[in-house]
Coordinates of C-alpha atoms in Angstrom, one line a residue:
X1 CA 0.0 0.0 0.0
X2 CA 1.1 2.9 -1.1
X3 CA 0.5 6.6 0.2
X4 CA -0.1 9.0 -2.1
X5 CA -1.1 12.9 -1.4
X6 CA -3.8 14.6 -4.6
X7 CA -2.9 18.5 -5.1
X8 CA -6.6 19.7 -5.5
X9 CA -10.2 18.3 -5.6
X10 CA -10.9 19.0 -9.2
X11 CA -13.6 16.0 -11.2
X12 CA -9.8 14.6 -12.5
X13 CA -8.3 14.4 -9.1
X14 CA -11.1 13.2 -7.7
X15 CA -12.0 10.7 -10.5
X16 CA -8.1 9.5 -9.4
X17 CA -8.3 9.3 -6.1
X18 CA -11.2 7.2 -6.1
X19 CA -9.7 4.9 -8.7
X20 CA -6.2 4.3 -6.4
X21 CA -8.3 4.3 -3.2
X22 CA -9.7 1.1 -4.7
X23 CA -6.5 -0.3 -5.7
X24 CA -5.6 -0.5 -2.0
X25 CA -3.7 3.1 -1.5
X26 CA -3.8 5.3 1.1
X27 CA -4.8 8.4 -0.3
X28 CA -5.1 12.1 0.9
X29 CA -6.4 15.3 -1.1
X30 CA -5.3 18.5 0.1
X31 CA -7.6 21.5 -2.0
X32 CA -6.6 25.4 -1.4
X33 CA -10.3 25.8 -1.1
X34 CA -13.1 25.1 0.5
X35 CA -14.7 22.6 -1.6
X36 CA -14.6 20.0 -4.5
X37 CA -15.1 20.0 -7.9
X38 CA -12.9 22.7 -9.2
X39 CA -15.0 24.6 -11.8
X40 CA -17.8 22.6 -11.3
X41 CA -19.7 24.7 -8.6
X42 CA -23.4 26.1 -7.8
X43 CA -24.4 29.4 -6.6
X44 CA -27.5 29.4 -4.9
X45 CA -29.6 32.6 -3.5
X46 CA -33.2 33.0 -2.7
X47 CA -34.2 29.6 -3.5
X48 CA -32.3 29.5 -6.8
X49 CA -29.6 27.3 -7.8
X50 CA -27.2 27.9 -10.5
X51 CA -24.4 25.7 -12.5
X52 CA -21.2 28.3 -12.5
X53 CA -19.0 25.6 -14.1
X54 CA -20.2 23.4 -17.3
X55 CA -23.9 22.9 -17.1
X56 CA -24.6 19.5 -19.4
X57 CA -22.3 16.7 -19.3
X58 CA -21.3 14.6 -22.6
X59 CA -19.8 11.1 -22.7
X60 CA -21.4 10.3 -19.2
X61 CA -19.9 6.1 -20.3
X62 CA -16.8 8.3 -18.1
X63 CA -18.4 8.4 -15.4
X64 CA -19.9 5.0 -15.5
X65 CA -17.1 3.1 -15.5
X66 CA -15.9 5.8 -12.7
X67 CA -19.1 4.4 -10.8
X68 CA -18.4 0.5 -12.1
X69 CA -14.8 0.2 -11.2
X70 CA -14.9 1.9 -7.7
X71 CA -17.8 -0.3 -6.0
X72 CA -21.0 -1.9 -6.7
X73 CA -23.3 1.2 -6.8
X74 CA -24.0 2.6 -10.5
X75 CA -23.6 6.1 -11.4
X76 CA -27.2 6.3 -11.8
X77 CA -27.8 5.1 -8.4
X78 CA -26.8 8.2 -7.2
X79 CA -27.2 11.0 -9.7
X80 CA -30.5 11.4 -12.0
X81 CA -29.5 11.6 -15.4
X82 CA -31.6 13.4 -18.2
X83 CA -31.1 13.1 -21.6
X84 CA -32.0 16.3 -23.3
X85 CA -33.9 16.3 -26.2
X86 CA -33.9 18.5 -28.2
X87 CA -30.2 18.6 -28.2
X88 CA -29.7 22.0 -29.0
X89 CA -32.0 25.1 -30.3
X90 CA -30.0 27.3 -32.9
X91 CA -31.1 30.9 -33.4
X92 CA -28.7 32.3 -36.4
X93 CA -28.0 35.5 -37.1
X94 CA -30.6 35.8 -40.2
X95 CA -33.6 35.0 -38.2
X96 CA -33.8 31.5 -39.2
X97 CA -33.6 28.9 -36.2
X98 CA -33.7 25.0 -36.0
X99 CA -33.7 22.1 -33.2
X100 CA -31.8 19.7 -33.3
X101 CA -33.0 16.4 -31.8
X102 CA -30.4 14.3 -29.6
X103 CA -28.1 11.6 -30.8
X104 CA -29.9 11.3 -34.0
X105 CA -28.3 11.3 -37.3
X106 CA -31.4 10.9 -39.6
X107 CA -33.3 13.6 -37.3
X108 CA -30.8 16.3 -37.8
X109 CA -30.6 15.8 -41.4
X110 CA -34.1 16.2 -41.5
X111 CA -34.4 19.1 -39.0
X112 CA -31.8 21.4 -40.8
X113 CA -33.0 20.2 -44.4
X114 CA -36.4 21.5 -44.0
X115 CA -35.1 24.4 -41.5
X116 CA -32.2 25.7 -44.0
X117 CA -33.3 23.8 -47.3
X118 CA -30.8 23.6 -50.2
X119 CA -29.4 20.1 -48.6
X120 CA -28.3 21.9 -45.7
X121 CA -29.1 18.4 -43.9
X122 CA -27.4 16.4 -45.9
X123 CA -23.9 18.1 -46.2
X124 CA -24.4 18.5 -42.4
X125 CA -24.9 14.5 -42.2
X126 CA -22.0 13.9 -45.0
X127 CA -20.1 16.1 -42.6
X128 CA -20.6 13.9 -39.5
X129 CA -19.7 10.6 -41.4
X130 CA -16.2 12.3 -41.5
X131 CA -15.9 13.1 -38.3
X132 CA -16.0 9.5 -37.1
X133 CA -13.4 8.6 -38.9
X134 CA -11.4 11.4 -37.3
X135 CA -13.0 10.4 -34.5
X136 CA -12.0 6.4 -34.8
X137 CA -8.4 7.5 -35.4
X138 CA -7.9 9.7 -32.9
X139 CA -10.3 8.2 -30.1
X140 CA -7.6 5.3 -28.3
X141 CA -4.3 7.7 -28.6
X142 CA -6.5 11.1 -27.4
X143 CA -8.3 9.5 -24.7
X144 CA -7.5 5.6 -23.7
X145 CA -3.6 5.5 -23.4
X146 CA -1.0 7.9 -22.1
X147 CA 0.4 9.7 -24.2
X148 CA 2.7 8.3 -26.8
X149 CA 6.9 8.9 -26.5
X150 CA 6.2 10.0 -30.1
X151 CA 3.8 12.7 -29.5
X152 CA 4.7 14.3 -32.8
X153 CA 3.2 11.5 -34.8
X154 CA -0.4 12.7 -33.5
X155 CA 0.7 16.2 -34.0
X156 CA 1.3 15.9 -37.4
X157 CA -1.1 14.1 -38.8
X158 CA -4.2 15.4 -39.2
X159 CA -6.9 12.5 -39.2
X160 CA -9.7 14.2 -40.7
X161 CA -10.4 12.9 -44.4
X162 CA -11.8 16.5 -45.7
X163 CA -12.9 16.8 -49.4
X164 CA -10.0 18.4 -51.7
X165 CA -11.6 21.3 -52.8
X166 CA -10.6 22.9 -56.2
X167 CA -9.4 26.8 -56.7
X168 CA -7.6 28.5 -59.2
X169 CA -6.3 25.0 -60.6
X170 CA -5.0 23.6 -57.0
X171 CA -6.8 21.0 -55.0
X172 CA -6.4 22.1 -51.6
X173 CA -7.4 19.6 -48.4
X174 CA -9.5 21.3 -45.2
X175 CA -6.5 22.0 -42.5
X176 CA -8.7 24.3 -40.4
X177 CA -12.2 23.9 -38.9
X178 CA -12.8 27.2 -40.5
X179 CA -12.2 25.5 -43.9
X180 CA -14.0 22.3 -43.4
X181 CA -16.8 25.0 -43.1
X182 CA -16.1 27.5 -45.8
X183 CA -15.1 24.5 -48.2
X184 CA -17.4 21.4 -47.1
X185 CA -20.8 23.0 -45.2
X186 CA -20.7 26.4 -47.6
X187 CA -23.8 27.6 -45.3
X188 CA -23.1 30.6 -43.2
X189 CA -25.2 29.2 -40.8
X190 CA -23.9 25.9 -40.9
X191 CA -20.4 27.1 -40.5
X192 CA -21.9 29.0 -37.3
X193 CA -22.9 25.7 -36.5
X194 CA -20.0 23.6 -36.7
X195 CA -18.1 26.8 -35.3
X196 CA -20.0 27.2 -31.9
X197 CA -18.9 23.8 -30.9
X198 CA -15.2 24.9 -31.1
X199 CA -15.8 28.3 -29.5
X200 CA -17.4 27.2 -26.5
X201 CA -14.4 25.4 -26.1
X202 CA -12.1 28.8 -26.2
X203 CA -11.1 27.6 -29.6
X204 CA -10.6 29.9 -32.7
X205 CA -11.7 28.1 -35.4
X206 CA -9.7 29.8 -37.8
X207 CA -6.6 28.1 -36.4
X208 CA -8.2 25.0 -35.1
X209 CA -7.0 22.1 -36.5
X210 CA -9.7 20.1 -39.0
X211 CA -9.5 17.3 -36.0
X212 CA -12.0 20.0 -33.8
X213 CA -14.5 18.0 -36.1
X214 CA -14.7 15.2 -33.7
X215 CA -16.4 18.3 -31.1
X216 CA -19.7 18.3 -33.1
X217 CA -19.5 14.5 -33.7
X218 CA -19.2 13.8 -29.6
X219 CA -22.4 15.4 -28.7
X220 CA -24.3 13.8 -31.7
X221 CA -22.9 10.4 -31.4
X222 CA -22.7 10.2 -27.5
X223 CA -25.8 12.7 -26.9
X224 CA -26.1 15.4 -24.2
X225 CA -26.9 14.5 -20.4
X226 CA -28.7 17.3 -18.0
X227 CA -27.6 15.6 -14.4
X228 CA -30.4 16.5 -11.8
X229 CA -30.0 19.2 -9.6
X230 CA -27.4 20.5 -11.6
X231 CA -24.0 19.5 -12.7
X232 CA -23.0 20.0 -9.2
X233 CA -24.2 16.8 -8.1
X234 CA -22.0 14.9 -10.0
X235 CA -19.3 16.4 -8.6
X236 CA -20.6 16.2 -5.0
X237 CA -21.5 12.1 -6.2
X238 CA -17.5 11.9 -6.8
X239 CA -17.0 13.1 -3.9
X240 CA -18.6 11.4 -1.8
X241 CA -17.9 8.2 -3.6
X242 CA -14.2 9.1 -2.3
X243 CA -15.1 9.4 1.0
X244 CA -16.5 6.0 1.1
X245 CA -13.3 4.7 -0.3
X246 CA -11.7 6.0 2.6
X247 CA -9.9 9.1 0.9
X248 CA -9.2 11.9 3.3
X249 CA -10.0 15.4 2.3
X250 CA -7.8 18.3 3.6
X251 CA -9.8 21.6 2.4
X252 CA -8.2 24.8 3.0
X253 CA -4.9 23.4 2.2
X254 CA -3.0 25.3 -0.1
X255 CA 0.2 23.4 -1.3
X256 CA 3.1 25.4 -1.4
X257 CA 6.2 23.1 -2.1
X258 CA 6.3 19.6 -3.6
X259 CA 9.2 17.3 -1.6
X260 CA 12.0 15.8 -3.6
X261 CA 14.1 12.7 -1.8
X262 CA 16.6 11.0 -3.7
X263 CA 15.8 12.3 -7.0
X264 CA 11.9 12.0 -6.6
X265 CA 8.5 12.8 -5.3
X266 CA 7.9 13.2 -1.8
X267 CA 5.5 14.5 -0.6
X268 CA 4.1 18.2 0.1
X269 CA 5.1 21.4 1.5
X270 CA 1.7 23.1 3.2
X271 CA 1.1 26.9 3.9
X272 CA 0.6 26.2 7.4
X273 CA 4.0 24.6 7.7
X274 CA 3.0 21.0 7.7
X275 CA 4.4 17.9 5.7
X276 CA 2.4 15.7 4.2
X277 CA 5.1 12.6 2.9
X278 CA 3.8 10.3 0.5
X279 CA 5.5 7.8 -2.2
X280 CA 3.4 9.5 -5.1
X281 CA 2.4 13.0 -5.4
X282 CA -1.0 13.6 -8.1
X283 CA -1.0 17.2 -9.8
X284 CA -4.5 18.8 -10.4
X285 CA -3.8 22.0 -10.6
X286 CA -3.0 24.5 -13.4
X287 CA 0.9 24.7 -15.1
X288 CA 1.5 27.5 -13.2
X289 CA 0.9 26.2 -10.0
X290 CA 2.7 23.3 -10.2
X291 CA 5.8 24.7 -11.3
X292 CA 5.9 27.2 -8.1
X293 CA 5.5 24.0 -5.9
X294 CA 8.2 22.2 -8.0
X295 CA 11.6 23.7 -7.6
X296 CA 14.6 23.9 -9.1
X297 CA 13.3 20.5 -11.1
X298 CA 11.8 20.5 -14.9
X299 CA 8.6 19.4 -14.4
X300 CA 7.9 18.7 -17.8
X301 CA 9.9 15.5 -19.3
X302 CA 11.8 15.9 -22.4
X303 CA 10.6 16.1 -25.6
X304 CA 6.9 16.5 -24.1
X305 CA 4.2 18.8 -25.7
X306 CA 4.5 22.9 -24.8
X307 CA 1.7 24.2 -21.9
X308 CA -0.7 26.1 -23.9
X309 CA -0.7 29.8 -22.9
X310 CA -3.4 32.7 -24.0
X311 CA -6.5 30.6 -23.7
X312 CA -9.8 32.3 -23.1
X313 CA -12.1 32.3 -20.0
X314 CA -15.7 32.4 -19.9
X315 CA -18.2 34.7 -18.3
X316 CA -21.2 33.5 -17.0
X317 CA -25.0 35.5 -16.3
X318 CA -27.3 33.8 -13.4
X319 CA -30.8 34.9 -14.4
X320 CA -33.7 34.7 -11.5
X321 CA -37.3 35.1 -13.5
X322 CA -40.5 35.5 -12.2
X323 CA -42.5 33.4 -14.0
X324 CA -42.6 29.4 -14.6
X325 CA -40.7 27.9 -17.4
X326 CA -43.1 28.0 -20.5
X327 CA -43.4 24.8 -21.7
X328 CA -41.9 23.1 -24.9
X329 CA -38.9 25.6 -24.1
X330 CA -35.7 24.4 -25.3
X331 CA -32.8 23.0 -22.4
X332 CA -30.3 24.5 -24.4
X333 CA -30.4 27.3 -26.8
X334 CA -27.2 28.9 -28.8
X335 CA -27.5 32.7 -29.9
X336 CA -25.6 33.1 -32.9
X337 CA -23.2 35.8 -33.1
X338 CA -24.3 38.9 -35.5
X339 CA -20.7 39.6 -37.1
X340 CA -18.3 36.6 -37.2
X341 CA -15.3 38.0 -37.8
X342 CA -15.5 40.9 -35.1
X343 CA -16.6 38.3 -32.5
X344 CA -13.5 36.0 -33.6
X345 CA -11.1 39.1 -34.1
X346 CA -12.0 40.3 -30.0
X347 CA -11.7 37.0 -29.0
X348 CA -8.5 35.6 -30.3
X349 CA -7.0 39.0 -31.8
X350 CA -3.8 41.2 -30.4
X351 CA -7.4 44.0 -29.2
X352 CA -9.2 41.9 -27.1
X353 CA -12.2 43.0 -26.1
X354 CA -16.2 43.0 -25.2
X355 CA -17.7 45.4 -27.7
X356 CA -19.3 42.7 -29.8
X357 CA -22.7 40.9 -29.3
X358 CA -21.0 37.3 -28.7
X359 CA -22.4 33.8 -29.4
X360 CA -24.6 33.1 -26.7
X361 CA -25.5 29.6 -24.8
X362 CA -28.6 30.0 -22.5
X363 CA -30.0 26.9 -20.3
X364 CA -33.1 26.6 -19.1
X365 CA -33.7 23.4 -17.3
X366 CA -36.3 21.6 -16.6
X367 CA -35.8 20.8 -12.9
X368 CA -38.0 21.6 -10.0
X369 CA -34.8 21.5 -8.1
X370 CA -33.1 24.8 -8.8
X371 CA -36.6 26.9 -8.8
X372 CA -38.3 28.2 -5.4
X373 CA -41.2 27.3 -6.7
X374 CA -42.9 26.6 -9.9
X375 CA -43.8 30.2 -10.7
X376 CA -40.2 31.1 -11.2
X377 CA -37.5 30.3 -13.3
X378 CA -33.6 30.1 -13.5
X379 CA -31.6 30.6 -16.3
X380 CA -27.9 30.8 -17.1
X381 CA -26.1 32.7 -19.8
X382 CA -22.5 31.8 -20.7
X383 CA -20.2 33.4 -23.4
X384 CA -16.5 32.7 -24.3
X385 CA -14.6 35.6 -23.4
X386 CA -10.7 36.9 -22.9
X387 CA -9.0 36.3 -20.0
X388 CA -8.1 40.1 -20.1
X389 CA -11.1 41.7 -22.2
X390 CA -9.9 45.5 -21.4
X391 CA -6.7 46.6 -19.6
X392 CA -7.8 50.3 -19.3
X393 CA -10.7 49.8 -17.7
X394 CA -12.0 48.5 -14.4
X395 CA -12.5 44.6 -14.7
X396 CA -15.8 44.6 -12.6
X397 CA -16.9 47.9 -15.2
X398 CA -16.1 45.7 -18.4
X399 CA -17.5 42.3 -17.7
X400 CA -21.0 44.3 -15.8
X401 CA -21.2 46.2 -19.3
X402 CA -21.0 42.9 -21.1
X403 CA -23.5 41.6 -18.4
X404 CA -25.9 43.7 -20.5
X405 CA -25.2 42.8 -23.8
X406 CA -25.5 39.0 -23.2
X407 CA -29.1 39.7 -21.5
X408 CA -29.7 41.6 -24.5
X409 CA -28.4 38.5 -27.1
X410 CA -30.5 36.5 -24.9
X411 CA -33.6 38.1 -25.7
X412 CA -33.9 36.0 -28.6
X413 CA -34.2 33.2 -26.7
X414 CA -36.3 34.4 -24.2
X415 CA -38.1 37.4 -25.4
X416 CA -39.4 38.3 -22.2
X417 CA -36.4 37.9 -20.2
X418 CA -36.3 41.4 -18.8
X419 CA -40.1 42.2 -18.0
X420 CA -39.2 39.0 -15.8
X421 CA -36.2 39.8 -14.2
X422 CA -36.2 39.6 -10.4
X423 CA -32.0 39.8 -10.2
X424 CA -29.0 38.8 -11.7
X425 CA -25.4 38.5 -10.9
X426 CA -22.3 38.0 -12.8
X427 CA -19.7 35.8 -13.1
X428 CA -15.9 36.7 -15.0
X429 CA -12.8 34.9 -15.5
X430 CA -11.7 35.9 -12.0
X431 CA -14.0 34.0 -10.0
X432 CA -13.0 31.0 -12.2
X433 CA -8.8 31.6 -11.5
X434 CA -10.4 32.0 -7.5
X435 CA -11.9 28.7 -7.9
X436 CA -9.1 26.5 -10.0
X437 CA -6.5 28.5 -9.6
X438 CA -5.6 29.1 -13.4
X439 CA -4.4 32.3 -14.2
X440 CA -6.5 34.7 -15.8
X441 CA -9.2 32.3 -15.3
X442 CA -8.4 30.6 -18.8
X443 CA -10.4 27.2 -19.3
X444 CA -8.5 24.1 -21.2
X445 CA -9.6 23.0 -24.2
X446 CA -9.8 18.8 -25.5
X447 CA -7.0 17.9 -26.3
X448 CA -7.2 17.5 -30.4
X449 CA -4.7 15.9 -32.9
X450 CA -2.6 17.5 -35.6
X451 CA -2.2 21.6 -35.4
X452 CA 1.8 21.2 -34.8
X453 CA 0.9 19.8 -31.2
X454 CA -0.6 23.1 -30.3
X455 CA -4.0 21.6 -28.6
X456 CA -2.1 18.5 -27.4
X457 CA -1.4 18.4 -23.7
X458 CA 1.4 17.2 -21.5
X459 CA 1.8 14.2 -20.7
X460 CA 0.3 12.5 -17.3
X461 CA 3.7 11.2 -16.1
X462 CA 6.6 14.0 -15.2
X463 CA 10.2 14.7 -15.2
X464 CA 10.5 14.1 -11.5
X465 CA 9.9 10.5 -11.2
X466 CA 6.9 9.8 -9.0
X467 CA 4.9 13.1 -10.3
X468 CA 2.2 12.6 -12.1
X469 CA 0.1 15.6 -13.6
X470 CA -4.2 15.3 -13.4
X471 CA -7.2 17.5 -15.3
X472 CA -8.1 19.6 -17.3
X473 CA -4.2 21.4 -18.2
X474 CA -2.8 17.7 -19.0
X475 CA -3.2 14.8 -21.4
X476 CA -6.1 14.1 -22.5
X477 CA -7.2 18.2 -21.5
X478 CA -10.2 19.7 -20.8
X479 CA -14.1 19.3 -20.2
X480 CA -15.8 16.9 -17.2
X481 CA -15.5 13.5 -19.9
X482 CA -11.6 14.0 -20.2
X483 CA -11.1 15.2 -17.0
X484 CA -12.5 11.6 -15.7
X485 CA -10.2 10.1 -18.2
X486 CA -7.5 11.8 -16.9
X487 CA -8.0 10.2 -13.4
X488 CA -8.2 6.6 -15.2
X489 CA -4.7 6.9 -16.8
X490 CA -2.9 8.3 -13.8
X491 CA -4.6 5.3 -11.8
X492 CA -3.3 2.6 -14.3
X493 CA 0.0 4.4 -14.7
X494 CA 0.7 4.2 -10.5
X495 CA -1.0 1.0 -10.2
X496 CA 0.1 -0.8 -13.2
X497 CA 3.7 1.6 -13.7
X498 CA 5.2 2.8 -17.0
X499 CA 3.9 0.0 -19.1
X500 CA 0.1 0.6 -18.8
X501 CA -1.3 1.0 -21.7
X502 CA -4.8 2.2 -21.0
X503 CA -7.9 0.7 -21.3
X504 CA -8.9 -2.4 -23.5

């Protein structure tokens, strides 16, 4: 039996710590804060209850075997899964609008064919078939397995087989998402489409690799979960799922130091002055963090993938309504952006700024659970936005104005929304870096294939032997369904050592 000491209570550390619990370790988490679940949090205020982290869960097969493999009880045993249907409700930016239905090939074909015409559905459908074969190539190395010595091989490749495409006598392949949608969809709206997958993932589709297909292709092959209550109770079903595997919790502990001995890991360092030794030390925190705890040792291992740096954050607009939810109302709702290129040119350009109308995701969910009562209703806006929107003026005066705007964007989702407004409050990139610790707030993306390496991330294993790296900032990245494969891999890789090879 082994001891090992978990930086942090994020869904990867815990998905972890659960998993080596199991195997027979003694294991301790020690989390700055005051809680679990990193960015998966809830706010709650006069009988409302809000989702400040990610609000529907994708891939919850993650969390199943999470459920499977640490004791008897399935994951529905203990959180209420819903399956929303319809997936998504599109509002682009020239009025038209279509719903999409959930995990349904032959229904979204249909829906955007009679909602766009012109064989919108079809090329939309043609579309998808590609993306599982990206998706069937990249799928085991992404995901399943640590990642590979040869890193480079995934980096330059790029898996998805886009149609050549013929101008001014050259036949040029798709290397960006951008240009699988200029090139393949050649729908404005179905390039807003295919493009608000890869933005709500802080991506600029412009420079995202042709791989970002496989973004769409998750949610339509895997569907889209609403978790009762709010995506909080997964987190607080992790949780406590570690506690009856006998992991101890140590909240407000921030780790300051990581112990070296004879050329590896340990133990920790605490704020208070305590030591905390232990024969493995598990990383869920941001780059950043670890490398102040790790010193005068390269944490990253030779020839491993670069930290990604200058992602964006989100902001996020908790919406109290008098008034039931009407029903037939959509779970989810995206608001197209107005003007593409100024949205993508303040996100992801050297300005960086707030004075455009962004793309919009509004949830409305169906849940008696997060209401006072049934004559009122909660919603929650969330927009991708730069870590630093506007250095000149007064964070809390930016983000407040851009407060605004998204109520405004929303409006076309919920025409009433202000004549029903009881309060609001606002969330920014700041309170996101408060709770994970990641500076400027900045979310990590999946990690995706090809691009150079740019969207790969580092490696689960270290260059100070006994170090292992968990979450969203290492392989295989961001979002709750990687975050609990991140915890799987660093389980097999202690448990099993070098040679594990993921799952079979």
């Amino acid at each position: 039996m082994a001891r090992i000491a978990v930086i942090g209570a994020g869904m990867g550390a815990m998905a972890a710590a659960a998993r080596l619990a199991v195997a027979g370790h003694r294991v301790a988490v020690y989390e700055r804060t005051e809680t679990y679940g990193g960015a998966v949090r809830r706010h709650e205020r006069d009988g409302f209850a809000f989702d400040t982290g990610p609000g529907l869960l994708t891939l919850p097969a993650v969390y199943r075997d999470l459920f499977v493999k640490t004791g008897k009880e399935p994951l529905e045993s203990v959180v209420e899964l819903v399956q929303v249907d319809p997936s998504t409700r599109h509002l682009f930016a020239d009025g038209t609008e279509v719903s999409l239905p959930n995990a349904s090939r032959a229904g979204v074909v249909s829906a955007l064919d009679a909602a766009l015409g012109s064989d919108a559905g079809t090329r939309w459908g043609d579309f998808l078939v590609r993306a599982r074969e990206a998706w069937d190539r990249t799928r085991r190395p992404l995901l399943e397995e640590p990642l590979w010595p040869n890193w480079s091989v995934l980096a330059d490749r790029e898996p998805y087989p886009s149609v050549p495409h013929k101008k001014l006598l050259r036949t040029r392949r798709a290397g960006t998402l951008a240009e699988v949608g200029a090139w393949e969809l050649r729908d404005p709206r179905l390039v807003a489409l295919l493009e608000s997958h890869a933005l709500a993932h802080g991506l600029d589709p412009r420079v995202a690799p042709a791989s970002a297909a496989v973004l769409p292709y998750m949610e339509h092959a895997f569907g889209t979960w609403y978790v009762r209550g709010g995506m909080r109770e997964l987190a607080r079903a992790v949780y406590e799922r570690c506690v009856a595997r006998r992991v101890e919790f140590h909240f407000g502990a921030e780790v300051t130091g990581v112990l070296e001995k004879d050329g590896r890991a340990a133990g920790l360092e605490l704020a208070d002055g305590a030591v905390a030794e232990a024969d493995f030390v598990v990383a869920g925190v941001a780059p950043d963090v670890l490398s102040r705890c790790v010193r005068g040792t390269a944490v990253r291992e030779d020839g491993d993938v670069p930290p990604p740096s200058g992602l964006p954050s989100r902001m996020t607009v908790l919406v109290a309504l008098r008034g039931g939810r009407p029903r037939g109302a959509a779970h989810r709702t995206v608001v197209h952006a107005e003007d593409r290129e100024r949205e993508l040119d303040l996100l992801f350009g050297s300005s960086r700024g707030l004075d455009a109308r962004p793309t919009l995701t509004v949830l409305r969910p169906d849940d008696p659970g997060v209401v006072p009562d049934p004559d009122h209703e909660a919603i929650t806006l969330t927009a991708t936005v730069p870590a630093h929107a506007d250095r000149d003026r007064p964070a809390s005066e930016v983000f407040d104005d851009h407060a605004d705007k998204l109520i405004t964007a929303a409006e076309r989702a919920v025409p009433d929304i202000r004549e029903r407004l009881l309060w609001h409050e606002v969330r920014v990139p700041a309170d996101i870096a408060e709770a994970t610790g990641a500076e400027g707030g900045a979310v990590p993306a999946p990690a995706l294939a090809a691009a150079e390496g740019r969207l790969l991330h580092p490696s689960n294993t270290t260059g100070l032997p006994g170090l292992f790296t968990v979450g969203g900032w290492s392989h295989p990245g961001g979002g709750l369904p990687h975050a609990g494969m991140s915890g799987a891999l660093v389980a097999g890789l202690i448990v099993e050592g070098p040679e594990f090879r993921g799952s079979q």
